[in-house]
Short mmCIF file of C-alpha atoms and ligand atoms in Angstrom, two decimals:
data_model
loop_
_atom_site.label_atom_id
_atom_site.label_comp_id
_atom_site.label_asym_id
_atom_site.label_seq_id
_atom_site.Cartn_x
_atom_site.Cartn_y
_atom_site.Cartn_z
CA UNK A 1273 -48.96 43.10 -11.05
CA UNK A 1274 -47.76 46.48 -12.28
CA UNK A 1275 -47.92 47.01 -16.00
CA UNK A 1276 -44.80 48.80 -17.16
CA UNK A 1277 -45.43 52.23 -18.67
CA UNK A 1278 -42.15 52.05 -20.55
CA UNK A 1279 -42.38 50.55 -24.03
CA UNK A 1280 -38.83 49.29 -23.58
CA UNK A 1281 -39.75 47.53 -20.33
CA UNK A 1282 -42.93 46.15 -21.87
CA UNK A 1283 -41.00 44.62 -24.74
CA UNK A 1284 -38.26 43.34 -22.45
CA UNK A 1285 -40.79 41.54 -20.27
CA UNK A 1286 -42.39 39.98 -23.32
CA UNK A 1287 -39.07 38.97 -24.89
CA UNK A 1288 -39.77 41.15 -27.92
CA UNK A 1289 -37.02 42.88 -29.94
CA UNK A 1290 -36.49 46.58 -29.26
CA UNK A 1291 -36.85 47.25 -32.96
CA UNK A 1292 -38.75 50.50 -32.40
CA UNK A 1293 -35.51 52.26 -31.37
CA UNK A 1294 -31.85 52.02 -32.40
CA UNK A 1295 -29.88 49.75 -30.06
CA UNK A 1296 -26.08 49.64 -30.08
CA UNK A 1297 -23.99 47.36 -27.91
CA UNK A 1298 -20.57 48.94 -27.41
CA UNK A 1299 -18.94 46.21 -25.29
CA UNK A 1300 -19.04 42.66 -26.63
CA UNK A 1301 -16.59 39.78 -26.97
CA UNK A 1302 -16.49 37.15 -29.67
CA UNK A 1303 -14.72 33.82 -29.54
CA UNK A 1304 -15.15 30.09 -29.17
CA UNK A 1305 -13.55 29.47 -25.82
CA UNK A 1306 -11.98 31.04 -22.80
CA UNK A 1307 -10.20 29.61 -19.79
CA UNK A 1308 -13.45 29.99 -17.86
CA UNK A 1309 -15.81 28.42 -20.35
CA UNK A 1310 -16.83 26.99 -23.65
CA UNK A 1311 -18.85 29.62 -25.52
CA UNK A 1312 -22.17 28.28 -26.81
CA UNK A 1313 -23.55 29.32 -30.21
CA UNK A 1314 -20.51 31.38 -31.16
CA UNK A 1315 -20.84 31.23 -34.95
CA UNK A 1316 -21.68 34.25 -37.12
CA UNK A 1317 -25.18 32.96 -37.85
CA UNK A 1318 -25.97 32.25 -34.22
CA UNK A 1319 -24.64 35.63 -33.11
CA UNK A 1320 -26.74 37.44 -35.73
CA UNK A 1321 -29.88 35.58 -34.65
CA UNK A 1322 -29.06 36.38 -31.02
CA UNK A 1323 -28.66 40.11 -31.80
CA UNK A 1324 -31.90 40.07 -33.80
CA UNK A 1325 -33.83 38.58 -30.90
CA UNK A 1326 -33.05 41.71 -28.84
CA UNK A 1327 -33.32 44.10 -31.78
CA UNK A 1328 -29.66 45.14 -31.59
CA UNK A 1329 -28.60 47.04 -34.69
CA UNK A 1330 -24.86 46.97 -34.29
CA UNK A 1331 -22.19 45.82 -31.87
CA UNK A 1332 -18.66 46.99 -31.17
CA UNK A 1333 -16.74 43.84 -30.47
CA UNK A 1334 -13.37 42.40 -29.53
CA UNK A 1335 -11.89 39.07 -28.63
CA UNK A 1336 -12.33 37.16 -25.41
CA UNK A 1337 -9.53 35.95 -23.17
CA UNK A 1338 -6.40 37.92 -23.96
CA UNK A 1339 -3.92 36.24 -21.65
CA UNK A 1340 -2.03 34.58 -24.51
CA UNK A 1341 -1.45 35.55 -28.18
CA UNK A 1342 -3.90 38.28 -29.13
CA UNK A 1343 -3.28 38.23 -32.91
CA UNK A 1344 -5.22 35.02 -33.70
CA UNK A 1345 -7.98 36.06 -31.30
CA UNK A 1346 -8.25 39.44 -33.01
CA UNK A 1347 -8.35 37.70 -36.39
CA UNK A 1348 -11.45 35.73 -35.33
CA UNK A 1349 -13.18 39.07 -34.68
CA UNK A 1350 -11.92 40.73 -37.89
CA UNK A 1351 -13.27 37.78 -39.90
CA UNK A 1352 -16.69 38.17 -38.32
CA UNK A 1353 -16.57 41.88 -39.18
CA UNK A 1354 -15.47 41.19 -42.75
CA UNK A 1355 -18.40 38.85 -43.29
CA UNK A 1356 -20.92 41.13 -41.64
CA UNK A 1357 -19.70 44.75 -41.47
CA UNK A 1358 -23.29 45.95 -41.15
CA UNK A 1359 -23.65 44.35 -37.71
CA UNK A 1360 -20.18 44.23 -36.12
CA UNK A 1361 -17.33 46.70 -35.76
CA UNK A 1362 -14.08 45.41 -34.26
CA UNK A 1363 -11.72 46.84 -31.70
CA UNK A 1364 -8.14 45.59 -31.50
CA UNK A 1365 -7.01 43.91 -28.30
CA UNK A 1366 -3.41 44.41 -27.20
CA UNK A 1367 -1.47 42.43 -24.60
CA UNK A 1368 -0.12 44.88 -22.02
CA UNK A 1369 2.77 42.55 -21.24
CA UNK A 1370 4.14 42.76 -24.81
CA UNK A 1371 4.39 46.45 -25.81
CA UNK A 1372 6.90 45.50 -28.52
CA UNK A 1373 3.94 43.91 -30.41
CA UNK A 1374 1.53 46.81 -30.14
CA UNK A 1375 2.24 48.72 -33.35
CA UNK A 1376 2.13 45.65 -35.59
CA UNK A 1377 -1.03 44.41 -33.84
CA UNK A 1378 -2.64 47.82 -34.23
CA UNK A 1379 -1.56 48.00 -37.88
CA UNK A 1380 -3.26 44.66 -38.51
CA UNK A 1381 -6.35 46.07 -36.84
CA UNK A 1382 -6.27 49.24 -38.91
CA UNK A 1383 -6.08 47.20 -42.12
CA UNK A 1384 -9.00 45.07 -40.92
CA UNK A 1385 -11.28 48.03 -40.22
CA UNK A 1386 -10.77 48.36 -36.48
CA UNK A 1387 -12.39 51.24 -34.66
CA UNK A 1388 -9.98 51.30 -31.76
CA UNK A 1389 -8.11 49.60 -28.95
CA UNK A 1390 -9.31 47.20 -26.25
CA UNK A 1391 -7.31 47.24 -23.02
CA UNK A 1392 -7.58 44.53 -20.38
CA UNK A 1393 -4.32 44.65 -18.51
CA UNK A 1394 -5.78 43.47 -15.19
CA UNK A 1395 -6.00 40.02 -16.77
CA UNK A 1396 -2.51 40.19 -18.28
CA UNK A 1397 -0.21 39.83 -15.31
CA UNK A 1398 1.22 43.35 -15.38
CA UNK A 1399 1.40 46.19 -12.88
CA UNK A 1400 -1.24 48.92 -12.90
CA UNK A 1401 1.12 51.59 -14.23
CA UNK A 1402 1.46 50.33 -17.83
CA UNK A 1403 2.42 53.17 -20.18
CA UNK A 1404 -0.07 52.99 -23.05
CA UNK A 1405 1.31 56.14 -24.75
CA UNK A 1406 2.68 54.45 -27.87
CA UNK A 1407 -0.63 52.64 -28.54
CA UNK A 1408 -2.65 55.81 -27.95
CA UNK A 1409 -0.22 57.74 -30.12
CA UNK A 1410 -0.96 55.28 -32.92
CA UNK A 1411 -4.69 55.88 -32.39
CA UNK A 1412 -4.63 59.68 -32.25
CA UNK A 1413 -5.14 60.44 -35.95
CA UNK A 1414 -7.48 57.54 -36.71
CA UNK A 1415 -10.77 58.54 -35.06
CA UNK A 1416 -10.44 55.59 -32.75
CA UNK A 1417 -11.79 54.78 -29.33
CA UNK A 1418 -9.90 53.11 -26.50
CA UNK A 1419 -12.04 50.92 -24.27
CA UNK A 1420 -10.59 49.50 -21.07
CA UNK A 1421 -12.03 46.90 -18.74
CA UNK A 1422 -10.64 49.11 -15.98
CA UNK A 1423 -8.64 52.33 -16.44
CA UNK A 1424 -7.25 52.26 -12.92
CA UNK A 1425 -7.26 55.47 -10.91
CA UNK A 1426 -9.12 58.54 -12.19
CA UNK A 1427 -5.76 60.34 -12.32
CA UNK A 1428 -4.46 57.84 -14.82
CA UNK A 1429 -7.53 58.12 -17.06
CA UNK A 1430 -7.34 61.91 -16.85
CA UNK A 1431 -3.70 61.78 -17.90
CA UNK A 1432 -4.60 59.84 -21.08
CA UNK A 1433 -7.75 61.84 -21.83
CA UNK A 1434 -5.90 65.16 -21.57
CA UNK A 1435 -2.88 64.07 -23.58
CA UNK A 1436 -4.85 62.33 -26.33
CA UNK A 1437 -7.84 64.59 -26.99
CA UNK A 1438 -8.60 62.98 -30.36
CA UNK A 1439 -8.86 59.48 -28.88
CA UNK A 1440 -12.25 58.68 -27.33
CA UNK A 1441 -11.92 56.89 -24.02
CA UNK A 1442 -14.62 54.45 -22.96
CA UNK A 1443 -14.86 53.39 -19.33
CA UNK A 1444 -15.65 49.72 -19.99
CA UNK A 1445 -17.80 48.87 -16.95
CA UNK A 1446 -20.56 50.70 -15.09
CA UNK A 1447 -18.95 53.12 -12.64
CA UNK A 1448 -19.37 56.53 -11.07
CA UNK A 1449 -15.78 57.03 -9.87
CA UNK A 1450 -14.80 58.79 -13.12
CA UNK A 1451 -17.92 60.99 -13.22
CA UNK A 1452 -15.95 64.27 -13.07
CA UNK A 1453 -13.92 63.16 -16.10
CA UNK A 1454 -17.03 62.14 -18.07
CA UNK A 1455 -18.34 65.61 -17.30
CA UNK A 1456 -15.13 67.52 -18.01
CA UNK A 1457 -13.67 65.81 -21.07
CA UNK A 1458 -15.49 65.60 -24.40
CA UNK A 1459 -13.56 62.44 -25.17
CA UNK A 1460 -14.52 60.38 -22.09
CA UNK A 1461 -17.60 58.14 -22.17
CA UNK A 1462 -19.09 55.77 -19.66
CA UNK A 1463 -20.32 52.26 -20.62
CA UNK A 1464 -23.12 50.49 -18.70
CA UNK A 1465 -21.57 47.03 -18.93
CA UNK A 1466 -22.22 44.71 -15.93
CA UNK A 1467 -24.33 47.32 -14.11
CA UNK A 1468 -26.57 44.47 -12.94
CA UNK A 1469 -23.76 43.25 -10.64
CA UNK A 1470 -24.56 45.99 -8.20
CA UNK A 1471 -22.12 45.21 -5.41
CA UNK A 1472 -19.23 45.79 -7.79
CA UNK A 1473 -20.55 48.05 -10.54
CA UNK A 1474 -22.79 51.12 -10.50
CA UNK A 1475 -26.56 50.90 -11.01
CA UNK A 1476 -27.95 52.78 -14.04
CA UNK A 1477 -29.76 55.42 -12.01
CA UNK A 1478 -26.63 56.28 -10.02
CA UNK A 1479 -24.77 56.96 -13.26
CA UNK A 1480 -27.62 59.00 -14.75
CA UNK A 1481 -27.80 61.04 -11.56
CA UNK A 1482 -24.17 62.10 -11.58
CA UNK A 1483 -23.00 62.50 -15.18
CA UNK A 1484 -24.38 63.81 -18.47
CA UNK A 1485 -26.76 61.15 -19.78
CA UNK A 1486 -25.47 61.81 -23.33
CA UNK A 1487 -22.12 60.32 -22.30
CA UNK A 1488 -23.53 56.99 -21.11
CA UNK A 1489 -23.51 54.17 -23.67
CA UNK A 1490 -24.89 50.66 -23.54
CA UNK A 1491 -22.64 47.61 -23.36
CA UNK A 1492 -23.45 44.02 -22.44
CA UNK A 1493 -20.23 41.93 -22.33
CA UNK A 1494 -21.88 39.30 -24.55
CA UNK A 1495 -20.84 36.54 -25.29
CA UNK A 1496 -19.50 36.57 -21.76
CA UNK A 1497 -22.67 37.94 -20.16
CA UNK A 1498 -26.16 37.52 -21.55
CA UNK A 1499 -27.47 40.64 -23.31
CA UNK A 1500 -30.57 40.51 -21.11
CA UNK A 1501 -28.40 41.47 -18.13
CA UNK A 1502 -27.55 44.79 -19.77
CA UNK A 1503 -30.93 45.72 -21.26
CA UNK A 1504 -33.07 44.72 -18.25
CA UNK A 1505 -31.56 47.14 -15.73
CA UNK A 1506 -31.91 49.98 -18.25
CA UNK A 1507 -35.49 48.95 -19.11
CA UNK A 1508 -36.54 48.99 -15.45
CA UNK A 1509 -34.40 51.89 -14.23
CA UNK A 1510 -36.26 54.79 -12.66
CA UNK A 1511 -35.24 57.20 -15.44
CA UNK A 1512 -37.12 58.73 -18.39
CA UNK A 1513 -37.89 56.73 -21.52
CA UNK A 1514 -35.87 59.32 -23.42
CA UNK A 1515 -32.84 58.62 -21.21
CA UNK A 1516 -33.30 54.87 -21.79
CA UNK A 1517 -33.34 55.39 -25.55
CA UNK A 1518 -30.25 57.60 -25.43
CA UNK A 1519 -28.30 55.08 -23.38
CA UNK A 1520 -29.41 52.07 -25.42
CA UNK A 1521 -28.41 53.52 -28.78
CA UNK A 1522 -28.70 57.18 -29.58
CA UNK A 1523 -25.61 58.24 -27.62
CA UNK A 1524 -23.40 55.67 -29.33
CA UNK A 1525 -24.74 56.79 -32.69
CA UNK A 1526 -23.74 60.38 -31.85
CA UNK A 1527 -20.31 59.23 -30.69
CA UNK A 1528 -19.75 57.38 -33.97
CA UNK A 1529 -20.78 60.51 -35.87
CA UNK A 1530 -18.24 62.54 -33.93
CA UNK A 1531 -15.68 59.97 -35.01
CA UNK A 1532 -16.85 60.48 -38.61
CA UNK A 1533 -17.58 56.79 -38.93
CA UNK A 1534 -21.35 56.38 -38.55
CA UNK A 1535 -22.64 53.02 -37.34
CA UNK A 1536 -24.84 51.17 -39.84
CA UNK A 1537 -28.38 50.69 -38.52
CA UNK A 1538 -30.99 48.12 -39.45
CA UNK A 1539 -33.63 50.69 -40.36
CA UNK A 1540 -34.50 54.38 -40.30
CA UNK A 1541 -35.79 55.21 -36.85
CA UNK B 1096 -50.23 33.59 -32.62
CA UNK B 1097 -49.17 37.20 -33.10
CA UNK B 1098 -45.90 37.85 -31.26
CA UNK B 1099 -47.45 40.78 -29.43
CA UNK B 1100 -50.26 38.63 -28.06
CA UNK B 1101 -48.09 36.02 -26.30
CA UNK B 1102 -49.22 36.12 -22.67
CA UNK B 1103 -46.48 37.19 -20.25
CA UNK B 1104 -44.77 34.42 -18.33
CA UNK B 1105 -45.79 33.68 -14.76
CA UNK B 1106 -42.70 34.05 -12.57
CA UNK B 1107 -41.89 32.47 -9.21
CA UNK B 1108 -38.70 33.51 -7.44
CA UNK B 1109 -37.45 30.29 -5.88
CA UNK B 1110 -34.80 31.99 -3.75
CA UNK B 1111 -35.82 35.45 -2.57
CA UNK B 1112 -33.83 36.89 0.36
CA UNK B 1113 -34.92 39.31 3.02
CA UNK B 1114 -32.32 41.22 5.01
CA UNK B 1115 -29.08 43.10 4.81
CA UNK B 1116 -25.92 41.63 3.37
CA UNK B 1117 -22.51 42.78 2.12
CA UNK B 1118 -22.56 44.17 -1.42
CA UNK B 1119 -26.34 44.00 -1.70
CA UNK B 1120 -28.17 45.45 -4.70
CA UNK B 1121 -29.89 48.76 -3.94
CA UNK B 1122 -33.37 47.25 -4.18
CA UNK B 1123 -32.68 44.05 -2.24
CA UNK B 1124 -35.49 43.67 0.33
CA UNK B 1125 -34.51 44.57 3.85
CA UNK B 1126 -37.77 43.50 5.41
CA UNK B 1127 -40.76 41.39 4.50
CA UNK B 1128 -42.88 44.26 3.19
CA UNK B 1129 -39.99 45.22 0.86
CA UNK B 1130 -40.03 41.65 -0.43
CA UNK B 1131 -43.73 41.81 -1.30
CA UNK B 1132 -43.18 45.15 -3.01
CA UNK B 1133 -40.28 43.86 -5.08
CA UNK B 1134 -42.38 40.86 -6.11
CA UNK B 1135 -45.09 43.19 -7.41
CA UNK B 1136 -42.64 45.51 -9.08
CA UNK B 1137 -40.84 42.69 -10.87
CA UNK B 1138 -43.83 40.58 -11.85
CA UNK B 1139 -43.21 37.70 -9.47
CA UNK B 1140 -46.42 36.01 -8.37
CA UNK B 1141 -44.99 33.78 -5.62
CA UNK B 1142 -41.66 33.27 -3.90
CA UNK B 1143 -39.71 30.88 -1.76
CA UNK B 1144 -38.23 33.16 0.81
CA UNK B 1145 -35.31 33.09 3.26
CA UNK B 1146 -33.50 35.49 5.52
CA UNK B 1147 -29.94 36.47 4.58
CA UNK B 1148 -29.14 35.34 8.13
CA UNK B 1149 -29.52 31.78 6.86
CA UNK B 1150 -26.13 32.05 5.20
CA UNK B 1151 -24.35 32.23 8.55
CA UNK B 1152 -26.92 31.45 11.28
CA UNK B 1153 -29.55 28.89 10.24
CA UNK B 1154 -31.38 28.98 13.57
CA UNK B 1155 -32.03 32.72 13.28
CA UNK B 1156 -33.33 32.30 9.74
CA UNK B 1157 -35.91 29.85 10.98
CA UNK B 1158 -37.10 32.26 13.65
CA UNK B 1159 -37.27 35.15 11.20
CA UNK B 1160 -39.11 33.37 8.38
CA UNK B 1161 -41.79 32.29 10.87
CA UNK B 1162 -42.86 35.94 10.93
CA UNK B 1163 -43.35 36.07 7.13
CA UNK B 1164 -46.99 35.57 6.36
CA UNK B 1165 -48.55 35.82 2.91
CA UNK B 1166 -50.30 33.30 0.69
CA UNK B 1167 -47.80 34.26 -2.04
CA UNK B 1168 -44.79 33.29 0.05
CA UNK B 1169 -43.33 29.87 0.89
CA UNK B 1170 -40.81 29.55 3.67
CA UNK B 1171 -37.30 28.17 3.32
CA UNK B 1172 -35.84 26.74 6.51
CA UNK B 1173 -32.08 26.53 7.01
CA UNK B 1174 -30.16 23.58 8.42
CA UNK B 1175 -27.02 23.60 10.54
CA UNK B 1176 -24.83 20.55 9.88
CA UNK B 1177 -22.75 20.95 13.07
CA UNK B 1178 -22.27 17.43 14.37
CA UNK B 1179 -22.69 18.32 18.06
CA UNK B 1180 -26.23 19.70 17.73
CA UNK B 1181 -28.54 17.47 19.77
CA UNK B 1182 -31.72 17.79 17.72
CA UNK B 1183 -31.61 15.03 15.08
CA UNK B 1184 -32.08 15.87 11.41
CA UNK B 1185 -35.38 13.98 11.57
CA UNK B 1186 -36.58 16.09 14.52
CA UNK B 1187 -35.39 19.23 12.74
CA UNK B 1188 -37.37 18.36 9.64
CA UNK B 1189 -40.47 17.61 11.67
CA UNK B 1190 -40.21 21.02 13.33
CA UNK B 1191 -39.60 22.74 9.98
CA UNK B 1192 -42.66 21.11 8.44
CA UNK B 1193 -44.80 21.98 11.46
CA UNK B 1194 -43.81 25.58 10.75
CA UNK B 1195 -44.81 25.15 7.11
CA UNK B 1196 -41.36 25.09 5.56
CA UNK B 1197 -41.48 24.15 1.89
CA UNK B 1198 -37.76 23.73 1.22
CA UNK B 1199 -34.62 23.27 3.30
CA UNK B 1200 -31.43 25.15 2.60
CA UNK B 1201 -27.85 24.68 3.74
CA UNK B 1202 -24.71 26.68 3.01
CA UNK B 1203 -21.68 24.43 2.46
CA UNK B 1204 -19.43 27.50 2.61
CA UNK B 1205 -20.42 28.15 6.24
CA UNK B 1206 -17.45 27.27 6.29
CA UNK B 1207 -15.95 24.46 4.26
CA UNK B 1208 -17.96 21.47 5.38
CA UNK B 1209 -18.71 18.86 2.76
CA UNK B 1210 -22.19 17.80 1.78
CA UNK B 1211 -20.92 14.31 0.97
CA UNK B 1212 -19.17 13.87 4.34
CA UNK B 1213 -21.42 15.61 6.87
CA UNK B 1214 -23.18 12.97 8.95
CA UNK B 1215 -26.09 15.23 9.75
CA UNK B 1216 -26.56 16.52 6.19
CA UNK B 1217 -26.50 12.97 4.82
CA UNK B 1218 -29.15 11.96 7.34
CA UNK B 1219 -31.24 15.01 6.49
CA UNK B 1220 -30.93 14.26 2.76
CA UNK B 1221 -32.25 10.74 3.42
CA UNK B 1222 -35.31 12.15 5.20
CA UNK B 1223 -35.87 14.79 2.51
CA UNK B 1224 -35.58 12.24 -0.27
CA UNK B 1225 -38.30 10.07 1.33
CA UNK B 1226 -40.66 13.03 1.05
CA UNK B 1227 -39.15 14.58 -2.09
CA UNK B 1228 -38.71 17.89 -0.30
CA UNK B 1229 -36.23 20.10 -2.17
CA UNK B 1230 -32.77 20.74 -0.74
CA UNK B 1231 -31.32 24.12 -1.68
CA UNK B 1232 -27.53 24.18 -1.48
CA UNK B 1233 -26.76 27.90 -1.36
CA UNK B 1234 -22.99 28.36 -1.56
CA UNK B 1235 -21.88 31.66 -0.14
CA UNK B 1236 -18.88 32.79 1.88
CA UNK B 1237 -18.80 36.50 2.62
CA UNK B 1238 -15.52 36.79 0.75
CA UNK B 1239 -16.16 34.54 -2.24
CA UNK B 1240 -19.00 33.67 -4.57
CA UNK B 1241 -17.82 32.82 -8.07
CA UNK B 1242 -17.25 29.18 -9.03
CA UNK B 1243 -17.32 28.05 -5.43
CA UNK B 1244 -19.41 24.93 -6.07
CA UNK B 1245 -17.44 21.72 -6.43
CA UNK B 1246 -19.48 20.24 -9.26
CA UNK B 1247 -17.81 16.83 -9.18
CA UNK B 1248 -18.64 16.47 -5.48
CA UNK B 1249 -22.17 17.56 -6.36
CA UNK B 1250 -22.44 14.68 -8.85
CA UNK B 1251 -21.56 12.16 -6.15
CA UNK B 1252 -23.95 13.71 -3.64
CA UNK B 1253 -26.85 13.82 -6.10
CA UNK B 1254 -26.23 10.22 -7.13
CA UNK B 1255 -26.40 9.14 -3.50
CA UNK B 1256 -29.97 10.53 -3.32
CA UNK B 1257 -31.22 10.13 -6.88
CA UNK B 1258 -34.85 11.16 -6.26
CA UNK B 1259 -34.03 14.16 -4.03
CA UNK B 1260 -34.48 17.49 -5.85
CA UNK B 1261 -31.12 19.22 -5.29
CA UNK B 1262 -31.08 22.90 -6.23
CA UNK B 1263 -27.78 24.77 -6.24
CA UNK B 1264 -27.10 28.48 -6.01
CA UNK B 1265 -23.96 30.57 -6.01
CA UNK B 1266 -23.31 34.21 -6.94
CA UNK B 1267 -21.92 33.23 -10.33
CA UNK B 1268 -21.36 29.84 -11.93
CA UNK B 1269 -18.88 31.05 -14.51
CA UNK B 1270 -16.85 27.93 -15.28
CA UNK B 1271 -19.20 25.93 -17.46
CA UNK B 1272 -17.16 22.84 -18.26
CA UNK B 1273 -17.54 21.25 -14.80
CA UNK B 1274 -21.15 22.43 -14.71
CA UNK B 1275 -21.90 20.57 -17.96
CA UNK B 1276 -20.27 17.46 -16.49
CA UNK B 1277 -22.42 17.67 -13.36
CA UNK B 1278 -25.69 18.16 -15.25
CA UNK B 1279 -24.83 15.26 -17.53
CA UNK B 1280 -24.26 12.90 -14.62
CA UNK B 1281 -26.89 13.90 -12.07
CA UNK B 1282 -30.49 14.03 -13.26
CA UNK B 1283 -31.80 15.42 -9.99
CA UNK B 1284 -29.45 18.44 -10.04
CA UNK B 1285 -31.13 21.78 -10.74
CA UNK B 1286 -29.78 25.32 -10.84
CA UNK B 1287 -31.11 28.64 -9.70
CA UNK B 1288 -31.07 30.62 -12.94
CA UNK B 1289 -29.48 33.76 -11.50
CA UNK B 1290 -26.17 31.92 -11.02
CA UNK B 1291 -25.94 31.64 -14.80
CA UNK B 1292 -24.87 34.91 -16.40
CA UNK B 1293 -23.39 33.68 -19.66
CA UNK B 1294 -24.86 34.46 -23.08
CA UNK B 1295 -27.22 31.87 -24.54
CA UNK B 1296 -26.67 29.42 -21.68
CA UNK B 1297 -30.40 29.03 -21.09
CA UNK B 1298 -30.71 27.69 -24.62
CA UNK B 1299 -27.56 25.60 -24.30
CA UNK B 1300 -28.54 24.02 -20.99
CA UNK B 1301 -32.12 23.44 -22.12
CA UNK B 1302 -31.03 21.76 -25.34
CA UNK B 1303 -28.41 19.59 -23.68
CA UNK B 1304 -30.09 18.72 -20.38
CA UNK B 1305 -33.72 19.86 -20.56
CA UNK B 1306 -35.37 23.07 -19.40
CA UNK B 1307 -36.42 21.29 -16.20
CA UNK B 1308 -32.92 21.92 -14.82
CA UNK B 1309 -33.35 25.70 -14.49
CA UNK B 1310 -35.35 27.51 -11.83
CA UNK B 1311 -36.06 31.23 -11.96
CA UNK B 1312 -34.92 33.78 -9.40
CA UNK B 1313 -34.62 37.57 -9.62
CA UNK B 1314 -30.98 37.35 -8.56
CA UNK B 1315 -31.26 39.13 -5.23
CA UNK B 1316 -29.64 39.99 -2.89
CA UNK B 1317 -26.67 40.83 -5.12
CA UNK B 1318 -27.93 41.38 -8.66
CA UNK B 1319 -30.29 43.89 -10.23
CA UNK B 1320 -33.74 42.27 -10.10
CA UNK B 1321 -34.63 43.47 -13.60
CA UNK B 1322 -32.17 41.24 -15.42
CA UNK B 1323 -33.12 37.59 -15.40
CA UNK B 1324 -36.62 37.69 -16.89
CA UNK B 1325 -34.84 38.45 -20.15
CA UNK B 1326 -32.61 35.40 -19.94
CA UNK B 1327 -35.76 33.31 -20.04
CA UNK B 1328 -38.02 35.16 -22.43
CA UNK B 1329 -35.39 36.00 -25.06
CA UNK B 1330 -33.91 32.49 -25.05
CA UNK B 1331 -34.24 30.54 -28.31
CA UNK B 1332 -36.33 27.80 -26.67
CA UNK B 1333 -40.02 26.88 -26.81
CA UNK B 1334 -42.67 28.89 -25.02
CA UNK B 1335 -43.46 25.89 -22.80
CA UNK B 1336 -39.79 25.57 -21.83
CA UNK B 1337 -39.75 29.27 -20.95
CA UNK B 1338 -42.79 28.84 -18.72
CA UNK B 1339 -41.20 25.79 -17.10
CA UNK B 1340 -38.11 27.80 -16.15
CA UNK B 1341 -40.11 30.85 -15.04
CA UNK B 1342 -42.30 28.89 -12.61
CA UNK B 1343 -43.40 25.47 -13.87
CA UNK B 1344 -40.36 23.59 -12.62
CA UNK B 1345 -40.53 24.87 -9.06
CA UNK B 1346 -44.32 24.46 -8.96
CA UNK B 1347 -43.90 20.84 -9.94
CA UNK B 1348 -41.22 20.22 -7.32
CA UNK B 1349 -43.41 21.75 -4.60
CA UNK B 1350 -46.45 19.81 -5.77
CA UNK B 1351 -44.58 16.49 -5.72
CA UNK B 1352 -43.19 17.01 -2.20
CA UNK B 1353 -44.98 15.26 0.68
CA UNK B 1354 -45.14 17.79 3.49
CA UNK B 1355 -47.73 15.98 5.64
ZN1 ZN C 1877 -14.45 43.67 -18.57
ZN1 ZN C 1878 -15.75 42.71 -21.38
#
């Protein structure tokens, strides 16, 4: 058998925490239940132990299942953040079908320490052409990010990125179709989430090959997807160890610095 | 024992495909030598192997896997439930075993036949149960793959053949409530691990139903083969349970089968 030369791959194969490097997970969901499933081990203590097992310093997180009232789902996430701000930062989910709620929902998020907006309109029974301007307008002076499960066409993402240059746009799932925007706009970042589902999302190496590696940030979709599904493909990707380290944590740390809200880390690396 | 000195797990891929297929992962093996290479690259010592053709043309699978020859590889033969086929399930099994098949697979989505109502599949299951040869129910239609297993039907089927090892696979078993029900009511039901993508489910399933229910696979042809080792070795379960999932469970099933 081949012995991996990568320290990250070696640790991954042994089930050891990646505590030799900073690891940030920028795409996670917290909750007890969704229409699809019951969520095992969803309590704060279990989640912390789960993050520790992989050596994850900090997660950016939002609620799961936003087809109904988002406010109580957001509150679950804010409470987790309040009890453990060192490990979790929340984003605020909005329901695209109820724009009349957005400002009050975002205000609640702001009070609770939110770092931005989570958009998931493909699951919310609305057309593709939702106008998110009022929500993004709220975000523009707050050093917030906006992370979408799917931004729709590149033209639409470009429209938002150009008109809201102080909002940082995260492409929620592994893709290469927005590569020119990741390259062109300072405020557009690409997340690796679900890259292991290769028929639908882009493999790590494809993304590294076509966009600045500094703009690629790690996300897992836990507690929907297991964190192993996001770290493994990075650990084994045919890219440099330096690129792996940037994607797994260093790029997100830089992004948070640009937003003037550094992410707390478990140790000095 | 120092954490760094834990020996790596021994992995067997119990469902490794060879061949082209829609929406395949970049590294999915297209021929047999690719399969051996991917096994080396991803730390898999042995594999049960099938051709992607099995999902729509069982007969062709059986011709193709006959050409796969390596002591590290065990052949999966595929079964066609079509009622009008003249060869009986018993004759089919005899021929499969003569060609050193170690497991039989069938695809209930080829298309929309029922394992609990197919005369030929029921007869085959009877023969397999006598010998404790594993039946792999790989559920795949070219246009669907998530939550396509009818878990309640699976309970009834497994209960009809309580000592037959029944192993299920689908692209993604996302809905876990029916899955929990099935595992709680059918002791002989086992899952290919790569259908389970959800956080901490390895721990949850092991605690509730025993680690013997999960069987490792790299997740090919559709998923990145570097993902699922981590589901096992980071799970909050015992080292012996991890080893059981990685290879012990499938080794035991193969060792208990009577192929002669
Ligand atoms: Zn998503
Ligand atoms: Zn998500």
